[in-house]
Coordinates of C-alpha atoms in Angstrom, one line a residue:
Chain A
M1 CA -82.0 -77.3 -41.8
K2 CA -82.8 -74.5 -44.1
L3 CA -81.1 -72.5 -46.8
V4 CA -81.8 -68.8 -46.4
T5 CA -81.1 -66.9 -49.7
A6 CA -81.2 -63.2 -49.8
V7 CA -80.8 -60.8 -52.7
I8 CA -80.1 -57.3 -51.4
K9 CA -78.8 -53.9 -52.5
P10 CA -75.0 -53.8 -52.6
H11 CA -74.7 -50.8 -50.3
K12 CA -76.6 -52.7 -47.6
W13 CA -74.2 -55.7 -47.6
E14 CA -71.9 -54.5 -44.8
D15 CA -74.9 -53.7 -42.5
V16 CA -76.4 -57.1 -43.1
R17 CA -73.1 -58.9 -42.5
E18 CA -72.6 -57.1 -39.2
A19 CA -76.1 -57.9 -38.0
L20 CA -75.8 -61.5 -39.0
E21 CA -72.5 -61.8 -37.2
A22 CA -73.9 -60.2 -34.1
F23 CA -76.7 -62.8 -34.2
G24 CA -74.1 -65.6 -34.3
V25 CA -74.0 -66.6 -37.9
T26 CA -70.5 -68.1 -38.5
G27 CA -70.4 -68.4 -42.3
M28 CA -72.1 -67.6 -45.5
T29 CA -71.6 -67.5 -49.2
V30 CA -71.8 -64.2 -50.9
S31 CA -71.8 -63.4 -54.6
E32 CA -72.1 -60.3 -56.8
V33 CA -75.1 -61.0 -59.1
S34 CA -77.4 -59.0 -61.4
G35 CA -81.0 -59.2 -62.0
Y36 CA -84.2 -57.3 -62.0
G37 CA -87.6 -57.2 -60.4
R38 CA -90.7 -55.3 -61.1
Q39 CA -88.9 -52.0 -61.4
K40 CA -86.7 -53.3 -64.3
G41 CA -83.3 -51.6 -64.6
H42 CA -82.0 -48.2 -65.4
T43 CA -81.1 -46.0 -68.4
E44 CA -77.6 -44.9 -69.4
V45 CA -76.7 -42.3 -72.0
Y46 CA -73.6 -42.4 -74.2
R47 CA -73.2 -39.6 -76.6
G48 CA -77.0 -39.1 -76.6
A49 CA -77.7 -42.8 -77.3
E50 CA -79.8 -44.3 -74.5
Y51 CA -79.2 -47.8 -73.3
D52 CA -81.9 -49.5 -71.2
I53 CA -79.9 -51.6 -68.8
A54 CA -82.3 -54.4 -67.6
L55 CA -80.0 -55.9 -65.0
V56 CA -79.2 -54.2 -61.8
P57 CA -76.2 -55.2 -59.6
K58 CA -77.2 -57.0 -56.4
I59 CA -75.6 -59.0 -53.6
R60 CA -76.8 -62.6 -53.1
I61 CA -76.3 -64.1 -49.6
E62 CA -76.7 -67.8 -48.9
I63 CA -76.7 -69.2 -45.4
V64 CA -77.4 -72.8 -44.3
V65 CA -79.0 -72.6 -40.8
D66 CA -80.8 -74.7 -38.2
D67 CA -84.5 -74.8 -38.6
A68 CA -85.0 -72.9 -35.4
D69 CA -82.9 -69.9 -36.5
A70 CA -84.3 -69.5 -40.0
A71 CA -87.1 -67.1 -39.1
D72 CA -84.8 -64.9 -37.0
I73 CA -82.3 -64.7 -39.8
V74 CA -84.9 -63.8 -42.3
G75 CA -86.1 -61.1 -39.9
I76 CA -82.6 -59.7 -39.4
I77 CA -81.9 -59.5 -43.1
T78 CA -85.3 -58.0 -43.9
K79 CA -84.9 -55.3 -41.3
T80 CA -81.3 -54.5 -42.0
A81 CA -81.6 -54.4 -45.8
H82 CA -84.7 -52.3 -45.8
T83 CA -84.6 -48.8 -47.3
G84 CA -88.2 -48.5 -48.3
R85 CA -87.3 -47.6 -51.8
I86 CA -87.8 -49.8 -54.9
G87 CA -85.3 -52.6 -55.5
D88 CA -84.6 -53.6 -51.8
G89 CA -84.6 -57.2 -52.8
K90 CA -86.0 -60.6 -51.6
V91 CA -85.3 -63.2 -49.0
W92 CA -86.5 -66.8 -49.3
V93 CA -86.1 -70.0 -47.3
S94 CA -85.8 -73.5 -48.8
P95 CA -85.3 -76.9 -47.2
V96 CA -81.9 -78.6 -47.1
E97 CA -81.7 -82.4 -47.0
S98 CA -78.1 -82.8 -45.8
V99 CA -74.9 -81.0 -45.2
V100 CA -71.3 -82.4 -45.1
R101 CA -68.2 -80.4 -43.9
V102 CA -65.5 -81.3 -46.4
R103 CA -62.6 -81.1 -44.0
T104 CA -63.9 -83.4 -41.3
G105 CA -66.7 -85.4 -42.8
D106 CA -69.1 -84.0 -40.1
T107 CA -72.7 -84.1 -41.2
D108 CA -75.9 -82.0 -40.8
A109 CA -76.1 -79.9 -37.6
A110 CA -72.5 -80.6 -36.7
A111 CA -71.3 -79.4 -40.1
L112 CA -72.8 -75.9 -39.7
Chain B
M1 CA -52.0 1.5 -82.5
L2 CA -50.3 -1.9 -82.8
D3 CA -52.4 -4.8 -81.5
P4 CA -50.5 -6.4 -78.6
L5 CA -51.1 -9.8 -80.3
L6 CA -48.8 -8.7 -83.0
V7 CA -45.7 -7.8 -80.9
A8 CA -43.3 -10.6 -81.9
A9 CA -40.2 -12.0 -80.4
P10 CA -37.0 -12.0 -82.6
P11 CA -36.6 -15.2 -84.6
S12 CA -34.2 -17.9 -83.4
A13 CA -33.2 -20.9 -85.4
A14 CA -32.2 -22.9 -82.3
G15 CA -35.5 -21.9 -80.6
D16 CA -37.5 -22.8 -83.6
T17 CA -35.8 -26.2 -84.0
A18 CA -36.2 -27.0 -80.3
W19 CA -39.9 -26.1 -80.4
L20 CA -40.5 -28.1 -83.6
L21 CA -38.7 -31.2 -82.1
A22 CA -40.9 -30.9 -79.0
A23 CA -44.1 -30.3 -81.1
A24 CA -43.3 -33.4 -83.3
A25 CA -43.0 -35.5 -80.1
L26 CA -46.3 -34.1 -78.8
V27 CA -48.0 -35.0 -82.1
L28 CA -46.5 -38.5 -81.8
L29 CA -48.1 -38.7 -78.3
M30 CA -51.5 -38.2 -80.0
A31 CA -51.3 -41.7 -81.5
P32 CA -51.3 -43.6 -78.2
G33 CA -53.8 -40.9 -77.0
L34 CA -56.1 -41.8 -79.9
A35 CA -55.6 -45.5 -79.2
F36 CA -56.7 -45.0 -75.6
F37 CA -59.6 -42.7 -76.6
Y38 CA -60.9 -45.1 -79.2
G39 CA -59.9 -48.2 -77.2
G40 CA -62.1 -47.2 -74.3
M41 CA -65.1 -46.6 -76.6
V42 CA -65.2 -50.0 -78.2
R43 CA -66.5 -53.2 -76.5
S44 CA -64.0 -55.1 -74.4
K45 CA -63.7 -57.8 -77.0
S46 CA -62.1 -55.5 -79.5
V47 CA -60.1 -53.0 -77.5
L48 CA -56.7 -54.5 -78.5
N49 CA -57.6 -54.5 -82.2
M50 CA -58.7 -50.9 -81.9
M51 CA -55.4 -49.9 -80.3
M52 CA -53.5 -52.0 -82.8
M53 CA -55.2 -50.2 -85.7
V54 CA -53.8 -46.9 -84.5
F55 CA -50.3 -48.2 -83.6
G56 CA -50.2 -50.1 -86.9
A57 CA -51.2 -47.0 -88.8
L58 CA -48.4 -45.2 -87.1
A59 CA -45.9 -47.7 -88.3
V60 CA -47.1 -48.1 -91.8
V61 CA -47.9 -44.4 -92.5
M62 CA -44.5 -43.2 -91.2
V63 CA -42.6 -45.6 -93.4
V64 CA -44.7 -44.8 -96.5
W65 CA -44.3 -41.1 -95.7
V66 CA -40.5 -41.3 -95.7
V67 CA -40.4 -43.4 -98.9
V68 CA -42.8 -41.4 -101.1
G69 CA -45.6 -39.6 -99.1
Y70 CA -43.7 -36.6 -98.1
S71 CA -42.5 -36.1 -101.7
L72 CA -46.0 -36.3 -103.0
A73 CA -47.2 -33.8 -100.5
F74 CA -44.3 -31.4 -100.4
G75 CA -42.4 -32.0 -103.6
D76 CA -42.4 -29.4 -106.4
D77 CA -45.8 -29.0 -108.0
I78 CA -46.2 -31.3 -111.0
G79 CA -49.9 -31.1 -111.8
G80 CA -51.0 -27.5 -111.7
G81 CA -51.4 -27.6 -108.0
L82 CA -52.7 -31.1 -107.7
L83 CA -49.6 -33.2 -106.6
G84 CA -46.0 -32.9 -105.6
D85 CA -43.1 -34.6 -107.5
P86 CA -42.8 -38.1 -106.0
A87 CA -39.2 -38.5 -107.1
Q88 CA -37.9 -35.3 -105.6
F89 CA -37.7 -36.4 -102.0
F90 CA -38.0 -40.1 -102.5
G91 CA -36.7 -41.7 -99.3
F92 CA -35.9 -38.2 -98.0
K93 CA -33.4 -37.9 -100.8
G94 CA -31.4 -34.7 -100.7
M95 CA -32.8 -33.6 -97.4
L96 CA -30.1 -34.5 -94.9
E97 CA -27.7 -31.6 -95.6
A98 CA -28.3 -28.7 -93.1
D99 CA -29.6 -25.5 -94.7
P100 CA -27.9 -22.6 -93.0
E101 CA -30.7 -20.3 -94.0
A102 CA -33.6 -22.4 -92.6
S103 CA -34.6 -21.9 -89.0
Y104 CA -35.3 -25.7 -88.6
P105 CA -34.0 -28.8 -90.4
I106 CA -36.2 -29.9 -93.3
T107 CA -36.1 -33.5 -92.1
L108 CA -37.7 -32.4 -88.8
F109 CA -40.5 -30.6 -90.7
A110 CA -41.0 -33.7 -92.8
A111 CA -41.2 -35.9 -89.7
F112 CA -43.6 -33.5 -88.1
Q113 CA -45.9 -33.5 -91.2
G114 CA -45.6 -37.3 -91.4
L115 CA -47.1 -37.5 -87.9
F116 CA -50.1 -35.5 -89.2
A117 CA -50.7 -38.2 -91.8
V118 CA -50.5 -40.8 -89.0
I119 CA -53.2 -39.2 -86.9
T120 CA -55.4 -38.7 -90.0
V121 CA -55.3 -42.4 -90.9
G122 CA -55.6 -43.4 -87.2
L123 CA -58.9 -41.4 -87.0
I124 CA -60.5 -43.4 -89.8
A125 CA -60.0 -46.6 -87.8
G126 CA -62.7 -45.3 -85.4
A127 CA -65.4 -45.5 -88.2
I128 CA -64.8 -49.2 -88.9
A129 CA -64.0 -50.5 -85.4
D130 CA -65.0 -54.0 -84.3
R131 CA -65.2 -55.5 -87.8
T132 CA -62.0 -54.9 -89.7
R133 CA -59.2 -57.3 -90.8
F134 CA -56.0 -56.0 -89.4
G135 CA -53.8 -57.0 -92.3
T136 CA -56.1 -55.3 -94.8
W137 CA -56.2 -52.3 -92.5
L138 CA -52.4 -51.9 -92.7
L139 CA -52.6 -52.2 -96.5
F140 CA -55.3 -49.6 -96.5
A141 CA -53.3 -47.3 -94.3
G142 CA -50.4 -47.3 -96.7
L143 CA -52.4 -46.9 -99.9
W144 CA -54.7 -44.2 -98.4
T145 CA -51.7 -42.2 -97.4
V146 CA -50.4 -42.1 -101.0
L147 CA -53.8 -41.9 -102.8
V148 CA -55.7 -39.5 -100.5
Y149 CA -53.7 -37.9 -97.7
A150 CA -50.7 -36.8 -99.8
P151 CA -52.7 -35.1 -102.5
V152 CA -54.9 -33.2 -100.1
A153 CA -51.9 -32.3 -97.9
H154 CA -50.2 -30.9 -101.1
W155 CA -53.2 -28.8 -101.9
I156 CA -53.3 -27.0 -98.6
F157 CA -49.9 -27.4 -97.0
G158 CA -47.5 -28.2 -99.9
G159 CA -48.0 -25.3 -102.2
G160 CA -51.0 -26.7 -104.2
W161 CA -54.1 -25.1 -105.6
M162 CA -56.1 -24.8 -102.4
A163 CA -53.8 -22.6 -100.5
G164 CA -52.0 -21.1 -103.5
K165 CA -54.7 -20.4 -106.2
L166 CA -57.8 -20.4 -104.1
G167 CA -56.4 -18.8 -101.0
A168 CA -58.3 -20.8 -98.5
L169 CA -56.9 -20.8 -94.9
D170 CA -56.2 -23.9 -92.9
F171 CA -53.6 -23.5 -90.2
A172 CA -53.1 -27.1 -89.0
G173 CA -55.4 -29.4 -90.9
G174 CA -59.1 -28.8 -91.0
T175 CA -59.2 -30.0 -94.6
A176 CA -56.3 -32.4 -94.8
V177 CA -56.8 -34.0 -91.4
E178 CA -60.3 -33.5 -90.1
I179 CA -62.6 -33.3 -93.1
N180 CA -60.4 -35.8 -94.9
S181 CA -60.5 -38.4 -92.1
G182 CA -64.2 -37.8 -91.4
A183 CA -65.3 -38.2 -95.1
A184 CA -63.0 -41.2 -95.4
G185 CA -64.5 -42.7 -92.2
L186 CA -68.1 -42.2 -93.6
A187 CA -67.1 -43.8 -96.9
A188 CA -65.4 -46.8 -95.2
A189 CA -68.3 -47.3 -92.8
L190 CA -70.8 -47.2 -95.7
V191 CA -68.9 -49.6 -97.9
L192 CA -68.1 -52.1 -95.2
G193 CA -71.6 -52.0 -93.7
R194 CA -73.0 -52.0 -90.2
R195 CA -71.7 -54.1 -87.4
V196 CA -73.6 -57.3 -86.6
G197 CA -76.3 -56.3 -84.1
F198 CA -76.0 -52.5 -84.8
G199 CA -79.1 -50.8 -83.3
R200 CA -80.1 -54.0 -81.5
D201 CA -77.2 -55.1 -79.3
P202 CA -75.7 -52.8 -76.6
M203 CA -72.5 -51.4 -78.0
K204 CA -71.6 -48.9 -75.2
P205 CA -68.1 -47.9 -74.4
H206 CA -66.4 -50.6 -72.2
N207 CA -64.0 -48.2 -70.3
L208 CA -64.7 -44.5 -70.0
T209 CA -61.6 -44.0 -67.8
L210 CA -59.6 -45.0 -70.8
V211 CA -61.6 -42.5 -72.9
M212 CA -60.8 -39.7 -70.5
V213 CA -57.1 -40.6 -70.4
G214 CA -57.0 -40.7 -74.2
A215 CA -58.8 -37.3 -74.4
G216 CA -56.3 -35.8 -72.0
L217 CA -53.3 -37.1 -74.0
L218 CA -54.9 -35.9 -77.3
W219 CA -55.4 -32.4 -75.8
F220 CA -51.8 -32.3 -74.7
G221 CA -50.5 -33.5 -78.0
W222 CA -52.8 -31.1 -79.8
F223 CA -50.6 -28.2 -78.7
G224 CA -47.8 -29.7 -80.8
F225 CA -50.2 -30.2 -83.7
N226 CA -51.5 -26.7 -83.7
A227 CA -48.8 -24.5 -82.1
G228 CA -46.2 -26.5 -83.8
S229 CA -47.8 -25.6 -87.1
A230 CA -46.5 -22.1 -86.6
L231 CA -43.2 -23.7 -87.4
A232 CA -41.5 -21.2 -85.1
A233 CA -41.2 -20.5 -81.4
D234 CA -42.9 -17.2 -81.9
N235 CA -45.9 -15.0 -81.2
T236 CA -48.1 -16.9 -83.6
A237 CA -47.3 -20.1 -81.8
A238 CA -48.3 -18.5 -78.6
I239 CA -51.7 -17.2 -79.9
V240 CA -52.4 -20.6 -81.4
F241 CA -51.5 -22.3 -78.1
V242 CA -54.0 -20.1 -76.2
N243 CA -56.7 -20.6 -78.9
T244 CA -56.2 -24.4 -78.7
L245 CA -56.6 -24.3 -75.0
L246 CA -59.7 -22.2 -75.1
A247 CA -61.5 -24.1 -77.8
G248 CA -61.1 -27.4 -75.9
C249 CA -62.5 -25.7 -72.8
T250 CA -65.6 -24.2 -74.5
G251 CA -66.1 -27.4 -76.6
L252 CA -66.4 -29.3 -73.4
L253 CA -68.8 -26.9 -71.8
A254 CA -71.0 -26.7 -74.9
W255 CA -71.2 -30.4 -75.4
L256 CA -72.1 -30.8 -71.7
G257 CA -74.7 -28.1 -72.0
V258 CA -76.4 -29.9 -74.9
E259 CA -76.4 -33.2 -73.0
R260 CA -77.7 -31.6 -69.8
Y261 CA -80.6 -30.0 -71.7
R262 CA -81.3 -33.0 -74.0
D263 CA -80.6 -36.1 -71.9
G264 CA -80.7 -34.7 -68.3
H265 CA -77.1 -35.6 -67.5
A266 CA -73.7 -34.1 -68.1
T267 CA -71.5 -37.2 -68.8
S268 CA -67.8 -37.9 -68.8
F269 CA -68.0 -39.3 -72.3
G270 CA -69.6 -36.0 -73.3
A271 CA -66.8 -34.0 -71.7
A272 CA -64.1 -36.0 -73.5
S273 CA -66.0 -35.7 -76.8
G274 CA -66.6 -32.0 -76.3
V275 CA -62.9 -31.4 -75.8
V276 CA -62.0 -33.3 -79.0
A277 CA -64.8 -31.5 -81.0
G278 CA -63.5 -28.1 -79.9
L279 CA -59.9 -29.1 -80.8
V280 CA -61.0 -30.4 -84.2
A281 CA -62.7 -27.2 -85.1
I282 CA -59.9 -24.9 -83.8
T283 CA -57.3 -26.9 -85.8
P284 CA -57.9 -25.0 -89.1
S285 CA -58.9 -21.8 -87.4
C286 CA -56.3 -21.4 -84.6
G287 CA -54.1 -19.2 -86.6
A288 CA -56.9 -17.0 -87.9
V289 CA -59.1 -16.1 -84.9
T290 CA -58.7 -14.2 -81.7
P291 CA -59.1 -15.9 -78.3
I292 CA -62.7 -14.7 -78.2
G293 CA -63.1 -16.2 -81.6
A294 CA -61.5 -19.4 -80.4
M295 CA -64.1 -19.7 -77.6
L296 CA -66.9 -19.2 -80.1
V297 CA -65.4 -21.9 -82.4
G298 CA -65.3 -24.3 -79.4
V299 CA -68.9 -23.5 -78.5
A300 CA -70.1 -24.0 -82.1
A301 CA -68.2 -27.2 -82.5
G302 CA -69.2 -28.7 -79.1
A303 CA -72.9 -28.0 -79.6
I304 CA -73.1 -29.0 -83.3
C305 CA -71.0 -32.2 -82.9
A306 CA -73.0 -33.2 -79.8
L307 CA -76.1 -33.1 -82.0
A308 CA -74.4 -34.6 -85.1
V309 CA -73.3 -37.8 -83.4
G310 CA -77.0 -38.8 -83.5
L311 CA -77.1 -38.7 -87.3
K312 CA -75.9 -42.3 -87.6
Y313 CA -79.0 -43.5 -85.9
T314 CA -81.2 -41.3 -88.1
F315 CA -79.5 -42.4 -91.4
K316 CA -78.6 -45.9 -90.1
Y317 CA -74.9 -45.9 -91.0
D318 CA -72.6 -47.5 -88.5
D319 CA -69.7 -45.0 -87.9
S320 CA -68.7 -47.0 -84.8
L321 CA -67.0 -44.2 -82.9
D322 CA -68.5 -41.1 -84.5
V323 CA -65.6 -40.1 -86.8
V324 CA -68.3 -38.4 -88.9
G325 CA -70.0 -36.6 -86.1
V326 CA -66.9 -35.3 -84.5
H327 CA -64.2 -35.0 -87.2
L328 CA -66.1 -34.4 -90.4
V329 CA -68.7 -32.1 -88.8
G330 CA -66.1 -30.5 -86.5
G331 CA -63.7 -30.0 -89.4
L332 CA -66.4 -28.4 -91.5
V333 CA -67.4 -26.1 -88.6
G334 CA -63.7 -25.1 -88.1
T335 CA -63.0 -24.6 -91.8
V336 CA -66.1 -22.6 -92.5
V337 CA -66.1 -20.4 -89.4
I338 CA -62.7 -19.0 -90.6
G339 CA -64.8 -17.2 -93.2
L340 CA -66.8 -15.7 -90.4
L341 CA -64.4 -15.2 -87.5
A342 CA -61.0 -14.6 -89.1
S343 CA -59.5 -11.4 -87.7
S344 CA -56.8 -9.3 -89.3
S345 CA -55.3 -8.8 -85.9
V346 CA -54.2 -12.4 -86.1
T347 CA -54.0 -13.3 -89.8
A348 CA -53.9 -11.5 -93.1
V349 CA -57.6 -11.2 -93.8
D350 CA -60.9 -10.4 -92.0
G351 CA -63.9 -12.7 -92.1
L352 CA -67.5 -11.7 -92.5
F353 CA -68.0 -10.8 -88.8
Y354 CA -65.0 -8.5 -88.9
G355 CA -66.2 -6.6 -92.0
G356 CA -64.3 -8.7 -94.5
G357 CA -67.4 -9.7 -96.6
T358 CA -68.2 -13.1 -97.9
H359 CA -65.1 -13.5 -100.0
L360 CA -63.1 -15.7 -97.6
L361 CA -66.2 -17.6 -96.6
G362 CA -66.7 -18.7 -100.2
K363 CA -63.1 -19.9 -100.4
Q364 CA -63.5 -21.9 -97.2
L365 CA -66.7 -23.5 -98.5
V366 CA -65.0 -24.6 -101.7
A367 CA -62.0 -26.0 -99.8
A368 CA -64.2 -27.9 -97.4
G369 CA -66.5 -29.2 -100.2
V370 CA -63.7 -30.4 -102.5
T371 CA -61.9 -32.2 -99.7
L372 CA -65.1 -33.9 -98.6
V373 CA -66.0 -35.1 -102.1
F374 CA -62.5 -36.2 -103.1
S375 CA -61.8 -38.0 -99.8
F376 CA -65.2 -39.7 -99.8
T377 CA -65.0 -40.9 -103.4
M378 CA -61.4 -42.1 -103.3
T379 CA -61.9 -43.9 -100.0
A380 CA -65.1 -45.6 -101.0
L381 CA -63.3 -46.9 -104.1
L382 CA -60.2 -48.0 -102.2
V383 CA -62.2 -49.8 -99.5
W384 CA -64.5 -51.4 -102.1
V385 CA -61.5 -52.7 -104.1
L386 CA -59.8 -54.1 -101.0
E387 CA -63.0 -55.8 -99.8
K388 CA -63.5 -57.4 -103.2
T389 CA -59.8 -58.5 -103.6
V390 CA -58.2 -59.4 -100.2
G391 CA -61.2 -58.9 -98.0
F392 CA -61.6 -56.1 -95.6
R393 CA -64.3 -57.1 -93.2
V394 CA -64.1 -60.1 -90.9
D395 CA -66.5 -63.0 -91.0
P396 CA -69.7 -62.3 -89.0
E397 CA -69.0 -65.3 -86.8
H398 CA -65.6 -63.8 -85.9
E399 CA -67.0 -60.4 -85.4
V400 CA -69.4 -61.7 -82.8
A401 CA -66.6 -63.7 -81.1
G402 CA -64.5 -60.6 -81.0
V403 CA -61.7 -59.4 -83.3
D404 CA -59.1 -59.4 -80.4
L405 CA -59.4 -63.2 -80.0
V406 CA -59.8 -64.1 -83.6
I407 CA -57.3 -61.8 -85.2
H408 CA -54.7 -61.3 -82.5
A409 CA -55.2 -64.4 -80.4
E410 CA -55.3 -62.2 -77.3
T411 CA -58.0 -60.9 -74.9
A412 CA -57.5 -57.5 -73.1
Y413 CA -58.7 -58.4 -69.7
D414 CA -58.3 -61.5 -67.5
L415 CA -61.1 -61.0 -65.0
H416 CA -62.4 -64.6 -64.5
V417 CA -59.6 -66.7 -63.2
A418 CA -61.6 -70.0 -63.3
T419 CA -62.6 -69.7 -66.9
S420 CA -59.7 -67.8 -68.5
G421 CA -56.9 -70.1 -67.4
G422 CA -55.6 -73.0 -69.4
R423 CA -52.3 -74.8 -69.3
P424 CA -49.4 -72.9 -70.9
H425 CA -47.5 -74.6 -73.7
F426 CA -44.8 -73.2 -76.0
G427 CA -44.5 -73.4 -79.7
H428 CA -47.2 -74.5 -82.1
G429 CA -46.4 -78.2 -82.2

């Protein structure tokens, strides 16, 4: 099993969700996060005083999937969240040792 | 030919009283308006304290005003134009009988004027936001009303030297309210010192929608402030009403123009600030200028104040919410431009631009300068004494934690359910 983690632009979240549901992903964890990459943040101006805001709002998606689906899911997210402009985000995959469904006690593939 | 602006309606005691009642209520509305305006500008950890400083000033100043403030400002002159007799109207003594010859009750006038003192003190709070002990602030509000506001109000509104001997014009409070609060704010900010992290930590406004709501309420209330100062439901009130409307509009446009040119963006905060800057400057001049003059006053104030709010970064004083940049500078602009733009079609004299020479300009400069120096000196002294005796500024540790939590045991927003909960219990046992 793999954990696919994606950090994407907030306005792309609905498109990504629809694409993942169409693929058959049944659940995911989504959080509003902030961070920055190479482009850093943005500048805000209050009564002429400039504030460099380092952190940009992003959506973070976490999905635990079968090994076989991981590459497809990364592909879907990469394609759907793409705008071509700076700050589109990142997707990464990490190994997952075990999963337990809290309600039933099912483990691993049966728990997904 | 008679100027159409001078065609007046017949006087009406009932009409005047009704208008002054409404105007006083409008000025009262400026207090919550100011609380919202300032509340939105501070960080979320001190919004309640900011609002409490304004509401607290309302309560304290009004009580002090009825006890002795009004008498000091509007009692018979006892010092060659310097102060009113404190005993004459002590506790509104002798004011409750109706005067058949007056077009409004004197108690109503006194309450209306008391609300001016409230707003003036409330404005000072903006200069020392985020770092002030609430109890000492209340003490300061009462003492400042007696020691600083009442004398200046006497000079210009109460038959004192500034209006009487000097002959300076101030329709609704460029000296007593705007320059007075601005100079006091500067003094208080300098004596108390900069906030922890000033110039290093982000201190941007936490809620600009609140700032916009506050600016809107202030603008609405300002009609009571200025047009109510005509003290009659008459032609002057109408001219002042129009001037107040126009100066707010051009103040907004001018501030946005400066921002667009300088920063590349016209901001909501700039719009709200520009309205207030225009209103500040038209306060003294609304009864002296034509509508075209009022628009020029708004443009001058909007542009100059937009530039002046940057002074605190140049000179490194921490006037938290720009009381100096908006009220001191705006008040100076409004007071001085009377000497340029006063028109005899509206008031008794012409300013420089209308062929009246520099005479009036000189008087306006003296009035503005004396108010500035008196208010700054007295306030610096008062704040210094309070800081050395009862303590005015909170501990740095408490300042960082936030004055809402430390002083009021409250926080304004409950946005994180998991971390803001806690089991309720009653009593302190």
